[in-house]
Short mmCIF file of N, CA and C in Angstrom, two decimals:
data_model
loop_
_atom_site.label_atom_id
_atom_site.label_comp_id
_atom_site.label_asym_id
_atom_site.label_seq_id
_atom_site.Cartn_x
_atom_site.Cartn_y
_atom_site.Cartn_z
N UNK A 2 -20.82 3.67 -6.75
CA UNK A 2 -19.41 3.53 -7.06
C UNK A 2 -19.02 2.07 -6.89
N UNK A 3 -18.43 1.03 -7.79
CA UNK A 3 -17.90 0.50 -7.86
C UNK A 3 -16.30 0.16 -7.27
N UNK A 4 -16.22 -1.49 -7.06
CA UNK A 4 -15.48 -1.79 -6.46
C UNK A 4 -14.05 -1.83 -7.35
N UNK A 5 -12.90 -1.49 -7.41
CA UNK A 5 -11.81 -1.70 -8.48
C UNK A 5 -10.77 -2.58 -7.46
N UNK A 6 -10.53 -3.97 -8.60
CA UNK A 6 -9.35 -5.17 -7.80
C UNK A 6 -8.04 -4.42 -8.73
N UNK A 7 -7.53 -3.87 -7.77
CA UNK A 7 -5.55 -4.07 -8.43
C UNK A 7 -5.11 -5.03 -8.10
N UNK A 8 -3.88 -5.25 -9.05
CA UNK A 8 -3.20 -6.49 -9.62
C UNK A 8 -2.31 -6.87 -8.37
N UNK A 9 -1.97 -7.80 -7.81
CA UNK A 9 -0.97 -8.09 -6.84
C UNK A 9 0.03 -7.65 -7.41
N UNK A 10 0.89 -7.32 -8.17
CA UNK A 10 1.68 -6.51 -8.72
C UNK A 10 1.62 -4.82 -8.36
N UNK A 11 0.76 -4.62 -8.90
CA UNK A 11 0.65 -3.55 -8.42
C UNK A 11 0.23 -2.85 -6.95
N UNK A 12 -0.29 -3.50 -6.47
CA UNK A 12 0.22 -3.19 -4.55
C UNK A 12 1.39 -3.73 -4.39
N UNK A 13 2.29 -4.56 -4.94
CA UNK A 13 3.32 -4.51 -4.21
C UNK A 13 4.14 -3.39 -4.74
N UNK A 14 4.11 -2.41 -6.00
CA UNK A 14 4.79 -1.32 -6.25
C UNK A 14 4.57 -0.91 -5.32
N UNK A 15 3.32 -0.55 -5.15
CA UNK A 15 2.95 0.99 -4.55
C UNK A 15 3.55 0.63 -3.26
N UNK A 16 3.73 -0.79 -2.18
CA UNK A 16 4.09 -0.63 -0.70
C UNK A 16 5.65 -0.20 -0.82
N UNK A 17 6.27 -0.56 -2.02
CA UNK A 17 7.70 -0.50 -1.73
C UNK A 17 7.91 0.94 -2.76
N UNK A 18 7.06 1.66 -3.17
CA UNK A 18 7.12 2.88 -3.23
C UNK A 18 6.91 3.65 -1.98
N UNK A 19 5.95 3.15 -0.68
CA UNK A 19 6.04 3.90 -0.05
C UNK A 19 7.30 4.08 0.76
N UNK A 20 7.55 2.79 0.99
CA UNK A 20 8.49 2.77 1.90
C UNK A 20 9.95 3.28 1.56
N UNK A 21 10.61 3.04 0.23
CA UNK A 21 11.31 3.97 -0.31
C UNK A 21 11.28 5.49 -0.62
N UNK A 22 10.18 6.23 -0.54
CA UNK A 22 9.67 7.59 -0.56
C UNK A 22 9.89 8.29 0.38
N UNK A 23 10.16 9.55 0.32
CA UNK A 23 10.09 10.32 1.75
C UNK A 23 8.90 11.00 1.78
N UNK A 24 8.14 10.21 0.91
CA UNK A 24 7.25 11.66 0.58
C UNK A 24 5.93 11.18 1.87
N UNK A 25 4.82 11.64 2.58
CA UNK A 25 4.18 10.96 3.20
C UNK A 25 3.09 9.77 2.43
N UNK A 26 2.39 8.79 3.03
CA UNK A 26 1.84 7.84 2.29
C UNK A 26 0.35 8.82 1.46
N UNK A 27 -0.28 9.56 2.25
CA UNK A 27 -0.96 10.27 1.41
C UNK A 27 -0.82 10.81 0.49
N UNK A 28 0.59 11.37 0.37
CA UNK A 28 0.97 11.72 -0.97
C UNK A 28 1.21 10.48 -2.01
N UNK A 29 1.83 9.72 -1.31
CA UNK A 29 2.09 8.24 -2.51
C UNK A 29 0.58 7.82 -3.18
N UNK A 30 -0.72 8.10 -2.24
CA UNK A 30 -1.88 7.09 -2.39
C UNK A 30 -1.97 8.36 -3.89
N UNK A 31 -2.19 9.73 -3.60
CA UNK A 31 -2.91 10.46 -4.30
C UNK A 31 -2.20 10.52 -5.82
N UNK A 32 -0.90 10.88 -5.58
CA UNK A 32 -0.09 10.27 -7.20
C UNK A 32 -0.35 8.99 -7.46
N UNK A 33 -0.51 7.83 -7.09
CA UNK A 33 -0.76 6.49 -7.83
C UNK A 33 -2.56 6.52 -8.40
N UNK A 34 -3.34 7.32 -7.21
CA UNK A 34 -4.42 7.71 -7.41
C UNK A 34 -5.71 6.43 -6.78
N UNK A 35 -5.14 5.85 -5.99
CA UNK A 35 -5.37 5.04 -5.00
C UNK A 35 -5.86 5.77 -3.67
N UNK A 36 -7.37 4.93 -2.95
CA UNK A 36 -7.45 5.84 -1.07
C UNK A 36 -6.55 5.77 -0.44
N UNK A 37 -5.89 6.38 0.37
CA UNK A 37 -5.24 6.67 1.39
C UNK A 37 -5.16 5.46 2.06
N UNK A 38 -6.44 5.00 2.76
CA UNK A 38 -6.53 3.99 3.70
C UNK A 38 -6.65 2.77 2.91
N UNK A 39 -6.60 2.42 1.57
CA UNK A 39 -6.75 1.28 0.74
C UNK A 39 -5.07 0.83 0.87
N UNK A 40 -4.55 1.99 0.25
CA UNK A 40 -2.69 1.63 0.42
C UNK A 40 -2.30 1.22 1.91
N UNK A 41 -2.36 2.42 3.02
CA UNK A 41 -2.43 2.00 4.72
C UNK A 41 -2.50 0.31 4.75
N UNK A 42 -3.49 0.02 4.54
CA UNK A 42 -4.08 -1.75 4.28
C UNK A 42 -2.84 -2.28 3.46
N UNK A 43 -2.61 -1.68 2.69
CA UNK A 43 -2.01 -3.03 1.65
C UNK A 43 -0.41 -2.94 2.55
N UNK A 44 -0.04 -1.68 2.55
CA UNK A 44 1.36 -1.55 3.56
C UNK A 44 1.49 -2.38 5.17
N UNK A 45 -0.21 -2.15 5.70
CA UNK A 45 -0.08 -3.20 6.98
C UNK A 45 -0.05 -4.98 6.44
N UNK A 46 -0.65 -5.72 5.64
CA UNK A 46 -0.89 -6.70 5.31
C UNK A 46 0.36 -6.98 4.61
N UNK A 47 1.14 -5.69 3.79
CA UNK A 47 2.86 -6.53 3.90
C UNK A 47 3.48 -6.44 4.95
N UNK A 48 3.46 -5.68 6.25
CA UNK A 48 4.43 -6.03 6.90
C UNK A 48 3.88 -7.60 8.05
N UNK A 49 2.62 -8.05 8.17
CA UNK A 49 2.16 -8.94 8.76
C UNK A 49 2.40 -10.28 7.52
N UNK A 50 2.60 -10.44 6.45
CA UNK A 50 3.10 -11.30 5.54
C UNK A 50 4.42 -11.68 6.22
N UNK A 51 5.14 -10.22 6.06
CA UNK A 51 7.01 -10.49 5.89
C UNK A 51 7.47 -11.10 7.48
N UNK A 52 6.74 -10.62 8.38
CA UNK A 52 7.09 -10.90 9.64
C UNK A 52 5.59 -11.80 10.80
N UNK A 53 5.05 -12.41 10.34
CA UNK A 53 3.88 -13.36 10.74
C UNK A 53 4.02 -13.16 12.59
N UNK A 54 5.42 -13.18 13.15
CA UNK A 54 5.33 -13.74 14.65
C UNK A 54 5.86 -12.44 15.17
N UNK A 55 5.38 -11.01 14.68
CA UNK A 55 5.57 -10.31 15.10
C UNK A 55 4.44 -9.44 16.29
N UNK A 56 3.60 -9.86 16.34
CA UNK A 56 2.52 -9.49 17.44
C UNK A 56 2.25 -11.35 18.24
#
């Protein structure tokens, strides 16, 4: 199985789909059709972007 690069565009839908959603993130990963823990990643790496001096 091969590796697939999405577009920086498109992780940033999907984080601010999650976060607007009520739905849980597993459900967001499986409708976009993305892993679970691939989105998890892209949702932690925006909130360590938006807020750097937060840990």
């Amino acid at each position: 199985m091969g590796t697939f690069r999405y577009s920086a565009e498109f992780r940033t839908d999907a984080v601010a789909l999650v976060r607007s959603s009520d739905r849980p993130l597993a459900q967001v990963a499986r409708d976009l059709g993305v892993n679970h823990e691939t989105l998890r990643q892209w949702v932690k790496a925006a909130e360590r972007t938006e807020d750097p001096g937060r840990w």
